[in-house]
Amino acid sequence: QYRIEALLKIKKQGFRDYPTIPDEEHLDLVERDDQITFEIGLDDEGLKKEEGLDVFKYDPEFDEREEEWGRIRAEILGEDSSDDESGSGSGSENGASSESEDEDVPDQELDVAQNEKKTVVIQDLTETDLVHLRRTIYLTIMSSATFEECTHKLAKMDIPQGRESELINMIIECCSQERTFLRYYGLVSGRFCLLNERWQQAFEEAFATQYNTIHRLETNKLRNVAKLFGHLLHTDSLSWSVLSVIHLNEDETTSSSRIFIKILIQEMAEAMGMVTLKERFDTDNPEPDASLTAGEDSGLALATTDGNAHPSTREWFKGMFPKDNPRNTRYAINFFTSIGLGPLTDGMREFLKNAPKLILAQAQAMAAKEAQSKNDDDDSSVLSTSSSSTSSFDSSSSSSFSSSSRSSYTSSSSYSSYSSDSRDRKRGGRRSRGS
């Protein structure tokens, strides 16, 4: 369309930038008196057929004929004969030298020359195709009469893989530019989420991106974007797992993100009803989506994979209804109560009421665990000391036994020596008496 507009503009200008016949002063024309015209008719008599010209034949006098043709050309075009002769002479010399040089050119240089002759692939870094795609998506969205027509036209565009974000971002941008939220954009987005899983994943990524950068939007744009995602969530076109990126506490939220959460939940409560929304947000219920996934023909985005309740459904909403810290729980209760959604805080109020008992029970469990670990350490130390005392007793007993054996051995040896001396003395006394 852009090219057609450019061509129409050139036509309106009368092709003044593109003249049909350039001026004669810019053309190197042969004067009419110097023109040689050969007029030959195909039906003339006396024409000689030269069929030999159709067959290639080697011409041994090729260089001479080329020089002759150079002189004829110079004469016709009015070129200087001296220049032509010098040019032809230099050409012949260059030809001869080139032939001699070609023989000496290495193979590497020939390969380089061949590579230079190859076709070079030019990469367009101006993103012209991307700009054209965005323009086409925008014109299709704005010119369609119904959401079904818009979805049909956009689905026929064959948007390549990896470019899903372009379509999603364009739908969100068009929706944010409206003065008030139009259900038209919600229906188009919901239809794409149900067409293919890749569009649903693209919308999930877009939700996280929009929530993290929501502070960049104005109040009116923020309201339209929040209502768009609220429509996708309460129609179950988008999985509720995207709510896991929301952490409702004083440290991780800003004024813009709180306004976004407020409009999002209010839109869902208005469409679904407070009772149904409370059941879906009930984090204490082990199967909050059991009633929704029971029917096979419900077509919901929260359908389970293996026939059982999704194990992480309760984890999706724990950031919005925190129970990890009484301070965060009190903050969430005050937030939902101030926006008129107090029934959603019943579970958190019960938790806050029993928080002291839970904290005391946790403290007692921690103390018991520490005492148990301390007793285990003491038992291990007693076992180590008993084993060391046993080993020391064994070593002392063995040493005492060896010393006692040594003393008994010395005493026995001394006794034996004493007994032998006494016997010798008695024998000597008897002999002296006899004499």
Tab-separated table of N, CA, C and O in Angstrom, residues 35-87:
chain	number	residue	atom	x	y	z
A	35	GLN	N	26.523	9.124	-40.108
A	35	GLN	CA	25.880	7.842	-39.876
A	35	GLN	C	25.906	6.987	-41.144
A	35	GLN	O	25.701	7.490	-42.230
A	36	ILE	N	26.211	5.735	-40.963
A	36	ILE	CA	26.227	4.776	-42.072
A	36	ILE	C	25.115	3.782	-41.817
A	36	ILE	O	25.126	3.063	-40.810
A	37	THR	N	24.142	3.748	-42.688
A	37	THR	CA	22.974	2.913	-42.486
A	37	THR	C	22.975	1.809	-43.526
A	37	THR	O	23.192	2.059	-44.725
A	38	PHE	N	22.765	0.585	-43.063
A	38	PHE	CA	22.697	-0.569	-43.964
A	38	PHE	C	21.235	-0.998	-44.023
A	38	PHE	O	20.652	-1.384	-43.023
A	39	GLU	N	20.688	-0.876	-45.214
A	39	GLU	CA	19.298	-1.245	-45.413
A	39	GLU	C	19.253	-2.543	-46.206
A	39	GLU	O	19.635	-2.592	-47.374
A	40	ILE	N	18.810	-3.593	-45.543
A	40	ILE	CA	18.756	-4.931	-46.157
A	40	ILE	C	17.374	-5.491	-45.897
A	40	ILE	O	16.882	-5.460	-44.764
A	41	GLY	N	16.768	-5.988	-46.940
A	41	GLY	CA	15.468	-6.625	-46.807
A	41	GLY	C	15.595	-8.124	-46.844
A	41	GLY	O	16.449	-8.683	-47.554
A	42	LEU	N	14.759	-8.794	-46.095
A	42	LEU	CA	14.836	-10.253	-46.064
A	42	LEU	C	14.348	-10.875	-47.383
A	42	LEU	O	14.692	-12.016	-47.681
A	43	ASP	N	13.591	-10.104	-48.131
A	43	ASP	CA	13.078	-10.636	-49.386
A	43	ASP	C	13.902	-10.185	-50.595
A	43	ASP	O	13.516	-10.445	-51.741
A	44	ASP	N	15.012	-9.491	-50.363
A	44	ASP	CA	15.829	-9.012	-51.477
A	44	ASP	C	16.463	-10.183	-52.202
A	44	ASP	O	16.806	-11.217	-51.605
A	45	GLU	N	16.609	-9.955	-53.482
A	45	GLU	CA	17.246	-10.999	-54.295
A	45	GLU	C	18.766	-10.851	-54.236
A	45	GLU	O	19.298	-9.757	-54.068
A	46	GLY	N	19.418	-11.959	-54.376
A	46	GLY	CA	20.869	-11.930	-54.387
A	46	GLY	C	21.508	-12.018	-53.014
A	46	GLY	O	22.727	-11.782	-52.873
A	47	LEU	N	20.720	-12.313	-51.995
A	47	LEU	CA	21.288	-12.464	-50.662
A	47	LEU	C	22.064	-13.761	-50.562
A	47	LEU	O	21.629	-14.803	-51.045
A	48	LYS	N	23.244	-13.667	-49.983
A	48	LYS	CA	24.092	-14.843	-49.833
A	48	LYS	C	24.017	-15.333	-48.385
A	48	LYS	O	24.191	-14.560	-47.447
A	49	LYS	N	23.719	-16.603	-48.240
A	49	LYS	CA	23.683	-17.201	-46.914
A	49	LYS	C	25.103	-17.549	-46.460
A	49	LYS	O	25.863	-18.120	-47.214
A	50	GLU	N	25.436	-17.163	-45.267
A	50	GLU	CA	26.725	-17.522	-44.675
A	50	GLU	C	26.452	-18.396	-43.453
A	50	GLU	O	26.501	-17.951	-42.304
A	51	GLU	N	26.131	-19.621	-43.743
A	51	GLU	CA	25.803	-20.551	-42.670
A	51	GLU	C	27.013	-20.919	-41.829
A	51	GLU	O	26.880	-21.435	-40.707
A	52	GLY	N	28.192	-20.639	-42.346
A	52	GLY	CA	29.388	-20.949	-41.571
A	52	GLY	C	29.554	-20.076	-40.346
A	52	GLY	O	30.320	-20.420	-39.422
A	53	LEU	N	28.856	-18.924	-40.347
A	53	LEU	CA	28.960	-18.053	-39.172
A	53	LEU	C	28.282	-18.657	-37.939
A	53	LEU	O	28.553	-18.225	-36.812
A	54	ASP	N	27.399	-19.629	-38.161
A	54	ASP	CA	26.728	-20.266	-37.032
A	54	ASP	C	27.622	-21.268	-36.313
A	54	ASP	O	27.271	-21.758	-35.234
A	55	VAL	N	28.761	-21.587	-36.907
A	55	VAL	CA	29.667	-22.579	-36.331
A	55	VAL	C	30.914	-21.868	-35.830
A	55	VAL	O	31.471	-21.002	-36.525
A	56	PHE	N	31.346	-22.200	-34.598
A	56	PHE	CA	32.540	-21.569	-34.034
A	56	PHE	C	33.783	-22.127	-34.718
A	56	PHE	O	33.933	-23.341	-34.869
A	57	LYS	N	34.645	-21.202	-35.082
A	57	LYS	CA	35.912	-21.576	-35.698
A	57	LYS	C	37.025	-20.773	-35.047
A	57	LYS	O	36.851	-19.598	-34.717
A	58	TYR	N	38.120	-21.408	-34.851
A	58	TYR	CA	39.275	-20.742	-34.254
A	58	TYR	C	39.887	-19.770	-35.251
A	58	TYR	O	40.133	-20.124	-36.408
A	59	ASP	N	40.120	-18.522	-34.813
A	59	ASP	CA	40.681	-17.480	-35.671
A	59	ASP	C	42.127	-17.241	-35.264
A	59	ASP	O	42.393	-16.646	-34.212
A	60	PRO	N	43.071	-17.647	-36.034
A	60	PRO	CA	44.488	-17.428	-35.665
A	60	PRO	C	44.889	-15.957	-35.731
A	60	PRO	O	45.891	-15.559	-35.143
A	61	GLU	N	44.123	-15.121	-36.477
A	61	GLU	CA	44.458	-13.707	-36.614
A	61	GLU	C	43.511	-12.845	-35.774
A	61	GLU	O	43.081	-11.766	-36.185
A	62	PHE	N	43.186	-13.326	-34.600
A	62	PHE	CA	42.228	-12.621	-33.749
A	62	PHE	C	42.764	-11.253	-33.305
A	62	PHE	O	42.048	-10.249	-33.344
A	63	ASP	N	44.034	-11.179	-32.880
A	63	ASP	CA	44.597	-9.917	-32.392
A	63	ASP	C	44.634	-8.869	-33.499
A	63	ASP	O	44.305	-7.689	-33.261
A	64	GLU	N	45.020	-9.265	-34.705
A	64	GLU	CA	45.065	-8.312	-35.807
A	64	GLU	C	43.673	-7.790	-36.141
A	64	GLU	O	43.479	-6.587	-36.401
A	65	ARG	N	42.685	-8.656	-36.152
A	65	ARG	CA	41.330	-8.237	-36.460
A	65	ARG	C	40.783	-7.296	-35.365
A	65	ARG	O	40.022	-6.361	-35.655
A	66	GLU	N	41.172	-7.529	-34.116
A	66	GLU	CA	40.740	-6.648	-33.036
A	66	GLU	C	41.346	-5.262	-33.191
A	66	GLU	O	40.681	-4.247	-32.958
A	67	GLU	N	42.620	-5.199	-33.578
A	67	GLU	CA	43.232	-3.895	-33.808
A	67	GLU	C	42.567	-3.166	-34.975
A	67	GLU	O	42.344	-1.946	-34.926
A	68	GLU	N	42.229	-3.899	-36.017
A	68	GLU	CA	41.549	-3.288	-37.151
A	68	GLU	C	40.183	-2.753	-36.756
A	68	GLU	O	39.784	-1.643	-37.144
A	69	TRP	N	39.470	-3.526	-35.944
A	69	TRP	CA	38.165	-3.057	-35.476
A	69	TRP	C	38.307	-1.841	-34.572
A	69	TRP	O	37.491	-0.929	-34.593
A	70	GLY	N	39.377	-1.772	-33.792
A	70	GLY	CA	39.613	-0.607	-32.952
A	70	GLY	C	39.817	0.643	-33.781
A	70	GLY	O	39.316	1.724	-33.431
A	71	ARG	N	40.554	0.523	-34.879
A	71	ARG	CA	40.749	1.688	-35.744
A	71	ARG	C	39.450	2.117	-36.404
A	71	ARG	O	39.161	3.317	-36.518
A	72	ILE	N	38.649	1.155	-36.844
A	72	ILE	CA	37.369	1.497	-37.468
A	72	ILE	C	36.451	2.179	-36.457
A	72	ILE	O	35.788	3.177	-36.757
A	73	ARG	N	36.432	1.677	-35.257
A	73	ARG	CA	35.584	2.277	-34.219
A	73	ARG	C	36.025	3.697	-33.891
A	73	ARG	O	35.200	4.593	-33.711
A	74	ALA	N	37.357	3.878	-33.821
A	74	ALA	CA	37.862	5.225	-33.534
A	74	ALA	C	37.510	6.193	-34.662
A	74	ALA	O	37.196	7.364	-34.417
A	75	GLU	N	37.533	5.686	-35.892
A	75	GLU	CA	37.204	6.553	-37.015
A	75	GLU	C	35.726	6.932	-37.006
A	75	GLU	O	35.357	8.073	-37.315
A	76	ILE	N	34.867	5.972	-36.612
A	76	ILE	CA	33.433	6.249	-36.602
A	76	ILE	C	33.064	7.180	-35.451
A	76	ILE	O	32.327	8.154	-35.622
A	77	LEU	N	33.608	6.941	-34.297
A	77	LEU	CA	33.240	7.716	-33.106
A	77	LEU	C	34.060	8.985	-32.960
A	77	LEU	O	33.800	9.778	-32.051
A	78	GLY	N	35.014	9.207	-33.812
A	78	GLY	CA	35.798	10.426	-33.752
A	78	GLY	C	36.861	10.428	-32.678
A	78	GLY	O	37.260	11.498	-32.201
A	79	GLU	N	37.337	9.249	-32.310
A	79	GLU	CA	38.380	9.184	-31.309
A	79	GLU	C	39.728	9.415	-31.962
A	79	GLU	O	39.904	9.229	-33.176
A	80	ASP	N	40.699	9.859	-31.167
A	80	ASP	CA	42.048	10.084	-31.698
A	80	ASP	C	42.688	8.756	-32.011
A	80	ASP	O	42.648	7.812	-31.219
A	81	SER	N	43.291	8.760	-33.179
A	81	SER	CA	43.953	7.520	-33.593
A	81	SER	C	45.147	7.215	-32.726
A	81	SER	O	45.474	6.068	-32.443
A	82	SER	N	45.842	8.315	-32.277
A	82	SER	CA	47.033	8.095	-31.442
A	82	SER	C	46.637	7.452	-30.117
A	82	SER	O	47.281	6.522	-29.635
A	83	ASP	N	45.502	7.979	-29.551
A	83	ASP	CA	45.047	7.397	-28.296
A	83	ASP	C	44.630	5.966	-28.501
A	83	ASP	O	44.910	5.099	-27.668
A	84	ASP	N	43.962	5.763	-29.624
A	84	ASP	CA	43.488	4.407	-29.884
A	84	ASP	C	44.639	3.454	-30.081
A	84	ASP	O	44.639	2.343	-29.579
A	85	GLU	N	45.649	3.941	-30.862
A	85	GLU	CA	46.802	3.072	-31.087
A	85	GLU	C	47.537	2.805	-29.798
A	85	GLU	O	47.941	1.684	-29.509
A	86	SER	N	47.693	3.896	-29.002
A	86	SER	CA	48.380	3.684	-27.726
A	86	SER	C	47.555	2.773	-26.829
A	86	SER	O	48.084	1.897	-26.150
A	87	GLY	N	46.214	3.032	-26.890
A	87	GLY	CA	45.351	2.186	-26.070
A	87	GLY	C	45.376	0.758	-26.527
A	87	GLY	O	45.455	-0.168	-25.730
